[in-house]
C-alpha atoms as one frame of an Amber mdcrd trajectory, in Angstrom:
protein
 -14.170  16.793  23.112 -11.856  19.705  22.339 -10.182  17.859  19.472 -13.574
  16.781  18.109 -14.852  20.368  18.255 -11.769  21.661  16.430 -12.136  19.019
  13.709 -15.850  19.761  13.337 -15.156  23.486  12.960 -12.495  22.799  10.331
 -14.070  19.893   8.433 -17.743  19.936   9.398 -19.775  17.516  11.487 -19.442
  13.865  10.386 -22.649  12.792   8.602 -24.922  10.412  10.472 -26.334   9.191
   7.143 -25.359   9.830   3.540 -26.252   8.957  -0.044 -23.750   7.129  -2.226
 -23.623   6.532  -5.981 -20.736   4.988  -7.907 -20.326   3.251 -11.239 -18.751
  -0.194 -11.170 -16.036  -0.210 -13.812 -15.426  -3.257 -15.969 -12.049  -4.849
 -15.275 -11.570  -5.006 -19.033 -10.976  -1.355 -19.900 -11.703  -2.017 -23.573
 -15.287  -2.808 -22.617 -15.543   0.111 -20.253 -14.296   3.059 -22.284 -17.060
   5.279 -20.918 -16.302   4.541 -17.272 -14.922   8.014 -16.663 -17.350   9.883
 -18.926 -20.300  11.820 -17.597 -22.588  10.672 -20.412 -25.418   8.171 -20.260
 -24.664   4.664 -21.458 -27.760   4.511 -23.664 -28.219   7.720 -25.705 -31.677
   6.651 -26.900 -33.208   6.323 -23.454 -30.882   8.705 -21.627 -30.351   6.037
 -18.981 -27.075   4.853 -17.579 -27.333   1.086 -17.860 -23.902   0.352 -16.468
 -23.666  -1.408 -13.137 -23.911   0.955 -10.201 -23.722   0.989  -6.444 -26.558
   3.126  -5.129 -27.315   3.718  -1.463 -29.682   6.206   0.135 -29.592   7.182
   3.789 -26.935   4.666   4.763 -24.862   5.110   7.924 -21.054   4.950   7.851
 -21.034   1.702   9.852 -23.695   0.136   7.614 -21.605   1.037   4.578 -18.493
  -0.463   6.165 -20.188  -3.738   7.049 -21.743  -4.074   3.599 -18.872  -3.071
   1.323 -15.707  -3.854   3.279 -15.798  -7.656   3.591 -12.527  -7.805   5.507
 -12.132  -8.863   9.106  -9.187  -6.788  10.266  -8.654  -9.252  13.107  -7.504
 -11.748  10.455  -4.594  -9.482   9.506  -1.260  -9.070  11.253   1.648  -6.694
  10.752   4.965  -8.303   9.875   8.207  -6.364   9.854  11.734  -7.170   8.788
  13.931  -5.139  11.117  17.298  -6.955  11.241  18.686  -4.975  14.179  20.497
  -6.633  17.077  18.261  -4.741  19.491  15.127  -6.235  17.879  15.424 -10.058
  17.966  13.343 -11.966  15.421  10.159 -13.884  16.183   9.041 -11.524  18.898
   6.118  -9.098  19.083   6.800  -5.391  19.543   4.689  -2.334  20.251   5.589
   1.138  18.995   4.717   3.842  21.483   2.606   6.847  20.481   1.499   5.356
  17.149  -2.246   5.130  17.869  -4.001   7.426  15.385  -7.567   6.125  15.742
  -9.829   6.847  18.705  -9.807   4.042  21.271  -7.194   2.111  19.273  -3.987
   0.807  20.774  -0.442   1.503  19.665   0.769  -0.341  16.588   2.118  -3.849
  17.139   4.187  -6.007  14.809   6.004  -9.324  14.705   9.626  -9.042  13.614
  10.542 -11.912  11.279  13.573 -12.914   9.183  13.664 -11.818   5.551  12.863
 -15.264   4.127   9.720 -15.540   6.275   8.804 -11.943   5.432   9.039 -12.545
   1.677   7.292 -15.909   1.751   4.338 -14.321   3.533   4.185 -11.638   0.835
   4.374 -14.149  -2.029   1.756 -16.409  -0.432  -0.674 -13.542   0.147  -0.372
 -12.220  -3.400  -0.670 -15.758  -4.802  -3.903 -16.129  -2.832  -5.295 -13.052
  -4.589  -4.892 -10.515  -1.797  -2.958  -7.262  -2.363  -0.586  -6.134   0.366
  -0.252  -2.804   2.135   3.436  -2.177   2.717   5.753   0.497   4.085   9.169
   1.373   2.729  11.698   4.110   2.079  10.434   5.323  -1.285  13.157   7.948
  -1.712  15.948   5.452  -2.296  16.812   4.546  -5.908  13.437   5.691  -7.169
  12.834   6.679 -10.789   9.487   8.359 -10.287   8.557   9.193 -13.863   9.754
   5.896 -15.325   8.250   3.855 -12.510  11.171   1.864 -11.110  12.512   1.051
  -7.669  15.882  -0.553  -8.285  19.175  -0.382  -6.398  21.066  -0.408  -9.715
  19.093   2.459 -11.248  21.662   4.964  -9.970  25.202   3.617  -9.561  26.408
   5.891  -6.812  29.296   3.529  -6.122  30.670   4.117  -9.614  29.864   7.825
  -9.513  31.832   8.456  -6.320  34.326   5.623  -6.650  33.578   4.118  -3.236
  31.453   1.413  -1.689  28.401   2.172   0.419  28.277  -0.529   3.055  25.178
   0.528   5.006  22.911  -2.496   5.238  19.236  -2.558   6.179  19.937  -2.659
   9.911  22.273   0.346   9.751  19.816   2.263   7.591  17.044   1.792  10.141
  19.178   2.369  13.206  20.710   5.620  11.997  17.654   6.995  10.186  19.207
   6.706   6.738  16.286   4.731   5.307  13.194   5.029   7.507   9.732   3.948
   6.398   8.334   7.136   4.902   5.670   5.978   2.447   3.033   3.271   2.046
   1.988   1.607  -1.204   0.348  -1.615  -2.360   1.947  -4.781  -3.680  -0.380
  -6.168  -6.341   1.813  -8.721  -8.102   5.057 -10.668  -8.018   7.120 -12.347
 -10.727   8.721 -15.690  -9.823  11.761 -17.233 -11.487  12.108 -20.883 -12.526
  12.893 -21.850  -8.934   9.773 -20.098  -7.660  11.739 -17.235  -6.115  10.587
 -13.610  -6.510  12.705 -11.410  -8.768  10.474  -8.352  -9.147   7.304  -6.914
  -7.653   4.359  -4.951  -9.040   3.645  -1.849  -6.977   0.555   0.367  -7.084
   1.349   3.893  -5.946  -0.888   6.839  -5.105   0.904   9.628  -6.976  -1.396
   9.688  -9.996  -1.389   8.061 -13.409   1.373  10.332 -14.713   3.917   8.562
 -12.507   5.162   5.152 -13.523   3.034   3.119 -15.913  -0.488   4.371 -15.252
   0.419   4.716 -11.574   2.186   1.355 -11.283   5.862   0.725 -10.555   8.231
  -2.230 -10.814  10.420  -2.920  -7.789  13.426  -5.208  -8.050  13.767  -7.966
  -5.487  17.058  -6.454  -4.316  15.292  -3.161  -3.601  12.497  -5.016  -1.776
  15.033  -6.748   0.461  16.771  -3.510   1.353  14.001  -0.929   1.697  10.682
  -2.689   2.422  10.211  -2.996   6.176   6.536  -3.668   6.853   3.655  -5.618
   5.316   0.078  -6.300   6.391
């Protein structure tokens, strides 16, 4: 009750009901040039004839049930944590990770890299984007929109090899999961193996290509640790 009171003082009481209005943009941006404009679609009538979502007096739970057609019980968290202390094909629970009221701590199944990547490819191929966690600070060209281990050749710069693998990076805190993004596409080679991934970030359209990045498969192997 104390935490709720503090949040209510800072953010206001959560609404029991609310009104909602949103335009539905056309996937083809050429046919939806006015999607972000505040003008009516039909200047003669002054009416906005574009598709809209309009709700009046809807509750948060009603909105969720109507517009979020996802059963979260159908989703599982897979991780690739190749540490000797975390054997594969076992379920783990991370203490003190519950951040939703009445929810339990986060659980995941630790799987080998080949299983991890196949699950990602299969889910994208089925038309479902993937939430994923990674170390976004490593070999990241933010403005250009690339995640690639060869983007900065630190081995050539310093004249030495850097032998930390994924397990070492996780164990010693060198490459922890510090950011979440969305995998929206994957490119497969002639053998059907992934060689690069399409990533949607949340840092605005000025980063990457309209907010999208390309991640090499080598970078995915090394720095992506969790998918849902």
